[in-house]
Amino acid sequence: MGCDFVLDKGSLDKHLITEFIGRSIEYYDSISSTNNRGKEIADERQEGTLVIAEEQIQGKGRLSRRWISPKGKGLWFSIILKPDLKPDKVYKITLIGAAAISEALKEIGIKSYIKWPNDIIVEGKKVCGILTEMGCEKDRVKYVIMGIGINVNLEEEDFDDELIKKATSLRIIAGKEIDRSILLAKVLNHIEKLYIPFKEKGSLDETIRICKERSILIGKEVRILRGNTETLAKVLDIDDEGHLLVQYEDGKKEKILSGEVSVRGREGYI
Ligand code: BT5
């Protein structure tokens, strides 16, 4: 910590209308991973604390995949949440994040799709990923770290040859720089709006509505990856609990839990 906000704090404050999300901020010029830092401080910090960095040296995706996080160009942040939840329901937090980001992008004029459960897709490529982690005690969650990486102002040269085939940035799409502080405020506002009914009443209605409306998978033929096996299926729906409903070629239907599988398009990533 201890460096000036390169993100514009004044602009963030001006646009932030939350009660507790993003009201306490740990800001880093450079860090290994905001999720790791979030886990270190979660016990002592209030709900809604934001850990944000200009750059991550070891940004991570799911299953220890890497997440490239070049300096000053993206939004790389984690939010500490403390819902009263069983560990097997934590995937719902990822869906809240996905729906909120898609809503925030809509407000800045960018049409996005949600690739269940944790990717945001614009013009067929990934612009954002979510990594939700948790700390538990017995069968209750102590804290949840909702980690979000948004490719805001990255340029083509920030991606390597492999990544550019499936990833892009808002700047590449919009053809102009995007104000990171305003976008961050909008994302945090939407997260809180969707999180409060979930925390207070367990309601995920609006989140699921958005995830279904913007789903890039519903109606598609996909490959379901489980370890080394790959099965073809058609995505039918997302249910009220946020599970993906699929139908295999033999007609059998299944409810898929997030975290269990990876879903890929018939040919490529989507
Ligand atoms: C994700 O994993 O999409 C979750 C990414 C979460 C990143 C945030 S940043 C703040 C917080 N702190 C962290 O350390 N992480 C979180 P997954 O679905 O497993 O996707 C990972 C895959 O996305 C990689 O294997 C790459 O193929 C690709 N990838 C890596 N960097 C990318 C980027 N910047 N944009 C788009 N795709 C990327």
mmCIF file of C-alpha atoms and ligand atoms in Angstrom:
data_model
loop_
_atom_site.group_PDB
_atom_site.id
_atom_site.type_symbol
_atom_site.label_atom_id
_atom_site.label_comp_id
_atom_site.label_asym_id
_atom_site.label_seq_id
_atom_site.Cartn_x
_atom_site.Cartn_y
_atom_site.Cartn_z
ATOM 1 C CA MET A 1 0.000 0.000 0.000
ATOM 2 C CA GLY A 2 1.092 3.546 0.534
ATOM 3 C CA CYS A 3 1.064 4.947 -2.961
ATOM 4 C CA ASP A 4 -1.196 7.421 -4.689
ATOM 5 C CA PHE A 5 -4.281 6.224 -6.349
ATOM 6 C CA VAL A 6 -3.501 6.094 -10.041
ATOM 7 C CA LEU A 7 -7.070 5.137 -10.474
ATOM 8 C CA ASP A 8 -8.889 8.389 -9.910
ATOM 9 C CA LYS A 9 -10.143 8.238 -6.319
ATOM 10 C CA GLY A 10 -12.180 11.439 -6.706
ATOM 11 C CA SER A 11 -13.937 10.048 -9.722
ATOM 12 C CA LEU A 12 -14.513 6.724 -7.971
ATOM 13 C CA ASP A 13 -16.030 8.474 -4.946
ATOM 14 C CA LYS A 14 -18.180 10.638 -7.164
ATOM 15 C CA HIS A 15 -19.736 7.663 -8.907
ATOM 16 C CA LEU A 16 -19.874 5.185 -6.039
ATOM 17 C CA ILE A 17 -23.328 4.946 -4.465
ATOM 18 C CA THR A 18 -22.777 1.862 -2.331
ATOM 19 C CA GLU A 19 -23.288 1.484 1.376
ATOM 20 C CA PHE A 20 -20.363 -0.852 2.082
ATOM 21 C CA ILE A 21 -18.859 -2.333 -1.080
ATOM 22 C CA GLY A 22 -15.662 -0.444 -1.934
ATOM 23 C CA ARG A 23 -15.963 1.899 1.065
ATOM 24 C CA SER A 24 -12.681 0.618 2.463
ATOM 25 C CA ILE A 25 -9.863 0.238 -0.053
ATOM 26 C CA GLU A 26 -6.414 -1.378 -0.026
ATOM 27 C CA TYR A 27 -4.634 -0.088 -3.081
ATOM 28 C CA TYR A 28 -1.362 -1.512 -4.436
ATOM 29 C CA ASP A 29 0.879 -0.392 -7.216
ATOM 30 C CA SER A 30 2.004 -3.985 -7.697
ATOM 31 C CA ILE A 31 1.030 -7.204 -5.944
ATOM 32 C CA SER A 32 1.216 -10.939 -6.512
ATOM 33 C CA SER A 33 -2.556 -11.462 -6.554
ATOM 34 C CA THR A 34 -5.338 -9.347 -5.075
ATOM 35 C CA ASN A 35 -7.196 -12.565 -4.213
ATOM 36 C CA ASN A 36 -4.253 -13.816 -2.151
ATOM 37 C CA ARG A 37 -4.002 -10.490 -0.343
ATOM 38 C CA GLY A 38 -7.752 -10.525 0.238
ATOM 39 C CA LYS A 39 -7.478 -13.935 1.907
ATOM 40 C CA GLU A 40 -4.652 -12.717 4.159
ATOM 41 C CA ILE A 41 -6.635 -9.777 5.515
ATOM 42 C CA ALA A 42 -10.207 -11.068 5.288
ATOM 43 C CA ASP A 43 -10.602 -11.947 8.951
ATOM 44 C CA GLU A 44 -9.720 -8.453 10.181
ATOM 45 C CA ARG A 45 -11.409 -6.400 7.513
ATOM 46 C CA GLN A 46 -14.996 -5.300 7.170
ATOM 47 C CA GLU A 47 -17.308 -6.706 4.585
ATOM 48 C CA GLY A 48 -17.036 -4.934 1.256
ATOM 49 C CA THR A 49 -13.325 -4.116 1.576
ATOM 50 C CA LEU A 50 -11.752 -3.749 -1.846
ATOM 51 C CA VAL A 51 -8.217 -4.901 -2.620
ATOM 52 C CA ILE A 52 -7.095 -3.420 -5.913
ATOM 53 C CA ALA A 53 -3.783 -3.282 -7.768
ATOM 54 C CA GLU A 54 -2.417 -1.569 -10.840
ATOM 55 C CA GLU A 55 -0.580 -4.781 -11.692
ATOM 56 C CA GLN A 56 -0.542 -8.403 -10.582
ATOM 57 C CA ILE A 57 2.643 -10.422 -10.892
ATOM 58 C CA GLN A 58 0.925 -13.736 -10.279
ATOM 59 C CA GLY A 59 -2.658 -13.065 -11.197
ATOM 60 C CA LYS A 60 -4.502 -16.348 -11.209
ATOM 61 C CA GLY A 61 -7.491 -17.935 -12.852
ATOM 62 C CA ARG A 62 -9.287 -21.116 -11.833
ATOM 63 C CA LEU A 63 -7.357 -24.369 -11.477
ATOM 64 C CA SER A 64 -4.094 -22.411 -11.051
ATOM 65 C CA ARG A 65 -4.277 -20.987 -14.542
ATOM 66 C CA ARG A 66 -2.532 -17.670 -15.034
ATOM 67 C CA TRP A 67 -4.276 -14.333 -15.428
ATOM 68 C CA ILE A 68 -2.273 -11.666 -17.203
ATOM 69 C CA SER A 69 -2.639 -8.317 -15.441
ATOM 70 C CA PRO A 70 -0.473 -5.638 -17.063
ATOM 71 C CA LYS A 71 0.189 -2.424 -15.207
ATOM 72 C CA GLY A 72 -2.296 0.418 -15.222
ATOM 73 C CA LYS A 73 -4.398 -1.070 -17.977
ATOM 74 C CA GLY A 74 -7.015 -3.194 -16.322
ATOM 75 C CA LEU A 75 -9.177 -3.480 -13.276
ATOM 76 C CA TRP A 76 -7.648 -6.198 -11.100
ATOM 77 C CA PHE A 77 -9.451 -6.360 -7.789
ATOM 78 C CA SER A 78 -10.981 -8.507 -5.075
ATOM 79 C CA ILE A 79 -13.887 -7.845 -2.748
ATOM 80 C CA ILE A 80 -14.108 -9.342 0.731
ATOM 81 C CA LEU A 81 -17.628 -10.595 1.445
ATOM 82 C CA LYS A 82 -19.015 -12.234 4.558
ATOM 83 C CA PRO A 83 -22.290 -13.919 3.706
ATOM 84 C CA ASP A 84 -23.842 -16.505 5.994
ATOM 85 C CA LEU A 85 -23.485 -19.363 3.532
ATOM 86 C CA LYS A 86 -22.666 -23.021 3.205
ATOM 87 C CA PRO A 87 -19.474 -23.589 1.201
ATOM 88 C CA ASP A 88 -21.302 -25.411 -1.578
ATOM 89 C CA LYS A 89 -23.341 -22.271 -2.326
ATOM 90 C CA VAL A 90 -20.384 -19.956 -2.840
ATOM 91 C CA TYR A 91 -20.566 -20.350 -6.620
ATOM 92 C CA LYS A 92 -23.616 -18.054 -6.441
ATOM 93 C CA ILE A 93 -21.295 -15.160 -5.592
ATOM 94 C CA THR A 94 -19.574 -15.664 -8.959
ATOM 95 C CA LEU A 95 -22.928 -15.351 -10.716
ATOM 96 C CA ILE A 96 -23.650 -12.102 -8.860
ATOM 97 C CA GLY A 97 -20.294 -10.765 -10.070
ATOM 98 C CA ALA A 98 -20.944 -11.819 -13.661
ATOM 99 C CA ALA A 99 -24.404 -10.249 -13.749
ATOM 100 C CA ALA A 100 -23.134 -7.027 -12.141
ATOM 101 C CA ILE A 101 -20.257 -6.643 -14.602
ATOM 102 C CA SER A 102 -22.549 -7.219 -17.547
ATOM 103 C CA GLU A 103 -24.916 -4.536 -16.194
ATOM 104 C CA ALA A 104 -22.056 -2.079 -15.706
ATOM 105 C CA LEU A 105 -20.818 -2.676 -19.262
ATOM 106 C CA LYS A 106 -24.324 -2.056 -20.558
ATOM 107 C CA GLU A 107 -24.293 1.335 -18.818
ATOM 108 C CA ILE A 108 -21.158 2.350 -20.684
ATOM 109 C CA GLY A 109 -22.682 1.177 -23.964
ATOM 110 C CA ILE A 110 -20.975 -2.217 -24.310
ATOM 111 C CA LYS A 111 -23.088 -5.277 -25.025
ATOM 112 C CA SER A 112 -21.735 -8.306 -23.240
ATOM 113 C CA TYR A 113 -22.578 -11.949 -22.777
ATOM 114 C CA ILE A 114 -22.072 -14.209 -19.792
ATOM 115 C CA LYS A 115 -20.333 -17.508 -20.334
ATOM 116 C CA TRP A 116 -21.517 -19.432 -17.302
ATOM 117 C CA PRO A 117 -20.223 -19.311 -14.706
ATOM 118 C CA ASN A 118 -17.335 -16.865 -14.687
ATOM 119 C CA ASP A 119 -16.515 -15.260 -18.033
ATOM 120 C CA ILE A 120 -17.748 -12.064 -19.620
ATOM 121 C CA ILE A 121 -17.635 -12.126 -23.392
ATOM 122 C CA VAL A 122 -17.748 -9.182 -25.779
ATOM 123 C CA GLU A 123 -17.735 -9.662 -29.545
ATOM 124 C CA GLY A 124 -16.946 -13.343 -29.087
ATOM 125 C CA LYS A 125 -13.895 -12.864 -26.874
ATOM 126 C CA LYS A 126 -13.217 -12.866 -23.145
ATOM 127 C CA VAL A 127 -12.871 -9.427 -21.544
ATOM 128 C CA CYS A 128 -13.288 -10.439 -17.942
ATOM 129 C CA GLY A 129 -12.925 -13.417 -15.627
ATOM 130 C CA ILE A 130 -14.039 -14.017 -12.050
ATOM 131 C CA LEU A 131 -12.294 -16.180 -9.471
ATOM 132 C CA THR A 132 -14.232 -16.732 -6.253
ATOM 133 C CA GLU A 133 -12.383 -18.217 -3.295
ATOM 134 C CA MET A 134 -13.368 -18.728 0.319
ATOM 135 C CA GLY A 135 -12.324 -19.443 3.867
ATOM 136 C CA CYS A 136 -14.487 -21.845 5.869
ATOM 137 C CA GLU A 137 -15.048 -23.021 9.381
ATOM 138 C CA LYS A 138 -16.927 -26.291 9.846
ATOM 139 C CA ASP A 139 -19.678 -26.067 7.255
ATOM 140 C CA ARG A 140 -20.050 -22.265 7.223
ATOM 141 C CA VAL A 141 -18.222 -19.726 5.130
ATOM 142 C CA LYS A 142 -16.052 -17.264 7.072
ATOM 143 C CA TYR A 143 -15.362 -15.072 4.080
ATOM 144 C CA VAL A 144 -15.608 -15.078 0.325
ATOM 145 C CA ILE A 145 -13.128 -13.364 -1.961
ATOM 146 C CA MET A 146 -14.730 -12.301 -5.217
ATOM 147 C CA GLY A 147 -11.789 -11.696 -7.560
ATOM 148 C CA ILE A 148 -12.463 -9.826 -10.777
ATOM 149 C CA GLY A 149 -10.167 -9.084 -13.684
ATOM 150 C CA ILE A 150 -11.448 -6.760 -16.412
ATOM 151 C CA ASN A 151 -9.387 -6.038 -19.504
ATOM 152 C CA VAL A 152 -10.132 -2.351 -19.762
ATOM 153 C CA ASN A 153 -7.387 -0.514 -21.664
ATOM 154 C CA LEU A 154 -5.146 -3.392 -22.761
ATOM 155 C CA GLU A 155 -3.831 -3.193 -26.314
ATOM 156 C CA GLU A 156 -3.297 -6.052 -28.719
ATOM 157 C CA GLU A 157 0.395 -6.275 -27.842
ATOM 158 C CA ASP A 158 -0.489 -6.934 -24.189
ATOM 159 C CA PHE A 159 -1.783 -10.375 -25.181
ATOM 160 C CA ASP A 160 0.411 -13.165 -26.491
ATOM 161 C CA ASP A 161 -0.362 -14.950 -29.768
ATOM 162 C CA GLU A 162 -2.402 -17.665 -28.082
ATOM 163 C CA LEU A 163 -4.409 -15.362 -25.828
ATOM 164 C CA ILE A 164 -5.353 -12.836 -28.502
ATOM 165 C CA LYS A 165 -7.340 -15.579 -30.240
ATOM 166 C CA LYS A 166 -9.785 -15.727 -27.346
ATOM 167 C CA ALA A 167 -9.288 -12.540 -25.314
ATOM 168 C CA THR A 168 -9.812 -8.851 -25.954
ATOM 169 C CA SER A 169 -10.189 -5.567 -24.100
ATOM 170 C CA LEU A 170 -12.858 -2.896 -23.854
ATOM 171 C CA ARG A 171 -10.467 -0.402 -25.434
ATOM 172 C CA ILE A 172 -9.891 -2.625 -28.461
ATOM 173 C CA ILE A 173 -13.635 -3.000 -28.851
ATOM 174 C CA ALA A 174 -14.647 0.599 -28.196
ATOM 175 C CA GLY A 175 -11.707 2.030 -30.136
ATOM 176 C CA LYS A 176 -10.984 4.454 -27.304
ATOM 177 C CA GLU A 177 -9.718 4.545 -23.745
ATOM 178 C CA ILE A 178 -12.248 3.739 -21.053
ATOM 179 C CA ASP A 179 -12.266 5.480 -17.653
ATOM 180 C CA ARG A 180 -11.332 2.720 -15.193
ATOM 181 C CA SER A 181 -12.545 4.572 -12.102
ATOM 182 C CA ILE A 182 -16.021 5.193 -13.447
ATOM 183 C CA LEU A 183 -16.315 1.598 -14.648
ATOM 184 C CA LEU A 184 -15.108 0.319 -11.270
ATOM 185 C CA ALA A 185 -17.719 2.420 -9.466
ATOM 186 C CA LYS A 186 -20.450 1.087 -11.729
ATOM 187 C CA VAL A 187 -19.372 -2.522 -11.197
ATOM 188 C CA LEU A 188 -19.280 -2.074 -7.418
ATOM 189 C CA ASN A 189 -22.697 -0.378 -7.438
ATOM 190 C CA HIS A 190 -24.240 -3.279 -9.321
ATOM 191 C CA ILE A 191 -22.522 -5.885 -7.168
ATOM 192 C CA GLU A 192 -23.988 -4.356 -4.029
ATOM 193 C CA LYS A 193 -27.443 -4.053 -5.588
ATOM 194 C CA LEU A 194 -27.468 -7.766 -6.420
ATOM 195 C CA TYR A 195 -25.622 -8.904 -3.300
ATOM 196 C CA ILE A 196 -27.876 -7.283 -0.657
ATOM 197 C CA PRO A 197 -31.051 -9.284 -1.506
ATOM 198 C CA PHE A 198 -28.908 -12.415 -1.663
ATOM 199 C CA LYS A 199 -27.292 -11.792 1.717
ATOM 200 C CA GLU A 200 -30.502 -10.735 3.421
ATOM 201 C CA LYS A 201 -33.053 -13.103 1.881
ATOM 202 C CA GLY A 202 -31.054 -15.590 -0.160
ATOM 203 C CA SER A 203 -32.645 -14.112 -3.284
ATOM 204 C CA LEU A 204 -30.814 -14.584 -6.543
ATOM 205 C CA ASP A 205 -33.752 -13.751 -8.810
ATOM 206 C CA GLU A 206 -32.377 -10.668 -10.508
ATOM 207 C CA THR A 207 -28.918 -12.227 -10.878
ATOM 208 C CA ILE A 208 -30.337 -15.324 -12.566
ATOM 209 C CA ARG A 209 -32.578 -13.215 -14.778
ATOM 210 C CA ILE A 210 -29.548 -11.310 -16.048
ATOM 211 C CA CYS A 211 -27.403 -14.458 -16.382
ATOM 212 C CA LYS A 212 -30.111 -16.092 -18.490
ATOM 213 C CA GLU A 213 -30.851 -13.034 -20.584
ATOM 214 C CA ARG A 214 -27.146 -12.558 -21.457
ATOM 215 C CA SER A 215 -26.163 -16.221 -21.554
ATOM 216 C CA ILE A 216 -23.906 -17.110 -24.453
ATOM 217 C CA LEU A 217 -24.393 -20.830 -23.781
ATOM 218 C CA ILE A 218 -28.154 -21.401 -23.673
ATOM 219 C CA GLY A 219 -29.258 -23.156 -26.853
ATOM 220 C CA LYS A 220 -25.672 -23.949 -27.893
ATOM 221 C CA GLU A 221 -23.950 -27.267 -28.529
ATOM 222 C CA VAL A 222 -20.978 -27.434 -26.185
ATOM 223 C CA ARG A 223 -18.238 -29.732 -24.964
ATOM 224 C CA ILE A 224 -18.322 -30.492 -21.243
ATOM 225 C CA LEU A 225 -14.807 -31.045 -19.918
ATOM 226 C CA ARG A 226 -14.399 -33.122 -16.756
ATOM 227 C CA GLY A 227 -10.778 -33.952 -16.049
ATOM 228 C CA ASN A 228 -9.671 -35.712 -19.225
ATOM 229 C CA THR A 229 -13.099 -36.604 -20.511
ATOM 230 C CA GLU A 230 -15.059 -34.536 -22.952
ATOM 231 C CA THR A 231 -18.785 -34.987 -23.634
ATOM 232 C CA LEU A 232 -20.952 -33.243 -26.194
ATOM 233 C CA ALA A 233 -24.136 -31.674 -24.897
ATOM 234 C CA LYS A 234 -26.723 -29.034 -25.623
ATOM 235 C CA VAL A 235 -27.247 -26.294 -23.053
ATOM 236 C CA LEU A 236 -30.932 -26.029 -22.200
ATOM 237 C CA ASP A 237 -31.146 -23.458 -19.422
ATOM 238 C CA ILE A 238 -29.822 -22.016 -16.183
ATOM 239 C CA ASP A 239 -32.051 -22.963 -13.253
ATOM 240 C CA ASP A 240 -33.151 -20.811 -10.297
ATOM 241 C CA GLU A 241 -30.183 -22.010 -8.248
ATOM 242 C CA GLY A 242 -27.740 -21.062 -10.995
ATOM 243 C CA HIS A 243 -26.984 -24.560 -12.239
ATOM 244 C CA LEU A 244 -26.454 -25.200 -15.927
ATOM 245 C CA LEU A 245 -28.985 -27.632 -17.395
ATOM 246 C CA VAL A 246 -27.627 -29.679 -20.280
ATOM 247 C CA GLN A 247 -28.807 -32.559 -22.429
ATOM 248 C CA TYR A 248 -26.401 -35.174 -23.755
ATOM 249 C CA GLU A 249 -26.602 -36.780 -27.188
ATOM 250 C CA ASP A 250 -28.220 -39.889 -25.682
ATOM 251 C CA GLY A 251 -31.074 -37.717 -24.430
ATOM 252 C CA LYS A 252 -30.015 -37.804 -20.769
ATOM 253 C CA LYS A 253 -30.326 -34.480 -18.949
ATOM 254 C CA GLU A 254 -28.017 -33.221 -16.232
ATOM 255 C CA LYS A 255 -27.772 -30.304 -13.829
ATOM 256 C CA ILE A 256 -24.182 -29.095 -13.807
ATOM 257 C CA LEU A 257 -22.630 -27.418 -10.806
ATOM 258 C CA SER A 258 -20.168 -24.610 -11.336
ATOM 259 C CA GLY A 259 -16.601 -25.604 -10.548
ATOM 260 C CA GLU A 260 -17.213 -29.191 -11.570
ATOM 261 C CA VAL A 261 -16.569 -28.756 -15.245
ATOM 262 C CA SER A 262 -15.296 -26.455 -17.944
ATOM 263 C CA VAL A 263 -17.606 -25.663 -20.836
ATOM 264 C CA ARG A 264 -16.250 -25.053 -24.325
ATOM 265 C CA GLY A 265 -17.807 -24.353 -27.689
ATOM 266 C CA ARG A 266 -18.085 -27.137 -30.242
ATOM 267 C CA GLU A 267 -15.026 -25.862 -32.137
ATOM 268 C CA GLY A 268 -13.248 -23.249 -30.036
ATOM 269 C CA TYR A 269 -13.511 -21.484 -26.724
ATOM 270 C CA ILE A 270 -17.104 -20.334 -27.122
HETATM 271 C C1 BT5 B 1 -10.709 -16.751 -14.759
HETATM 272 O O1 BT5 B 1 -10.168 -18.001 -14.692
HETATM 273 O O2 BT5 B 1 -11.239 -16.283 -15.731
HETATM 274 C C2 BT5 B 1 -10.601 -15.966 -13.456
HETATM 275 C C3 BT5 B 1 -9.733 -14.757 -13.572
HETATM 276 C C4 BT5 B 1 -9.759 -13.933 -12.302
HETATM 277 C C5 BT5 B 1 -8.761 -12.834 -12.328
HETATM 278 C C6 BT5 B 1 -8.892 -11.925 -11.128
HETATM 279 S S1 BT5 B 1 -7.903 -10.512 -11.262
HETATM 280 C C7 BT5 B 1 -8.151 -10.108 -9.598
HETATM 281 C C8 BT5 B 1 -8.143 -11.422 -8.833
HETATM 282 N N1 BT5 B 1 -6.810 -11.773 -8.409
HETATM 283 C C9 BT5 B 1 -6.373 -12.891 -9.023
HETATM 284 O O3 BT5 B 1 -5.249 -13.420 -8.856
HETATM 285 N N2 BT5 B 1 -7.339 -13.352 -9.837
HETATM 286 C C10 BT5 B 1 -8.536 -12.561 -9.774
HETATM 287 P P1 BT5 B 1 -10.292 -19.089 -15.843
HETATM 288 O O4 BT5 B 1 -11.706 -19.258 -16.263
HETATM 289 O O5 BT5 B 1 -9.569 -20.266 -15.306
HETATM 290 O O6 BT5 B 1 -9.534 -18.467 -17.066
HETATM 291 C C11 BT5 B 1 -8.126 -18.427 -17.113
HETATM 292 C C12 BT5 B 1 -7.724 -18.450 -18.579
HETATM 293 O O7 BT5 B 1 -8.055 -17.187 -19.182
HETATM 294 C C13 BT5 B 1 -6.232 -18.606 -18.784
HETATM 295 O O8 BT5 B 1 -5.881 -19.955 -18.872
HETATM 296 C C14 BT5 B 1 -5.990 -17.870 -20.100
HETATM 297 O O9 BT5 B 1 -6.269 -18.731 -21.194
HETATM 298 C C15 BT5 B 1 -7.048 -16.801 -20.115
HETATM 299 N N3 BT5 B 1 -6.520 -15.490 -19.683
HETATM 300 C C16 BT5 B 1 -5.438 -15.179 -18.933
HETATM 301 N N4 BT5 B 1 -5.341 -13.867 -18.741
HETATM 302 C C17 BT5 B 1 -6.391 -13.306 -19.400
HETATM 303 C C18 BT5 B 1 -6.849 -11.983 -19.561
HETATM 304 N N5 BT5 B 1 -6.259 -10.934 -18.995
HETATM 305 N N6 BT5 B 1 -7.964 -11.818 -20.312
HETATM 306 C C19 BT5 B 1 -8.628 -12.835 -20.868
HETATM 307 N N7 BT5 B 1 -8.249 -14.119 -20.736
HETATM 308 C C20 BT5 B 1 -7.143 -14.352 -20.006
#
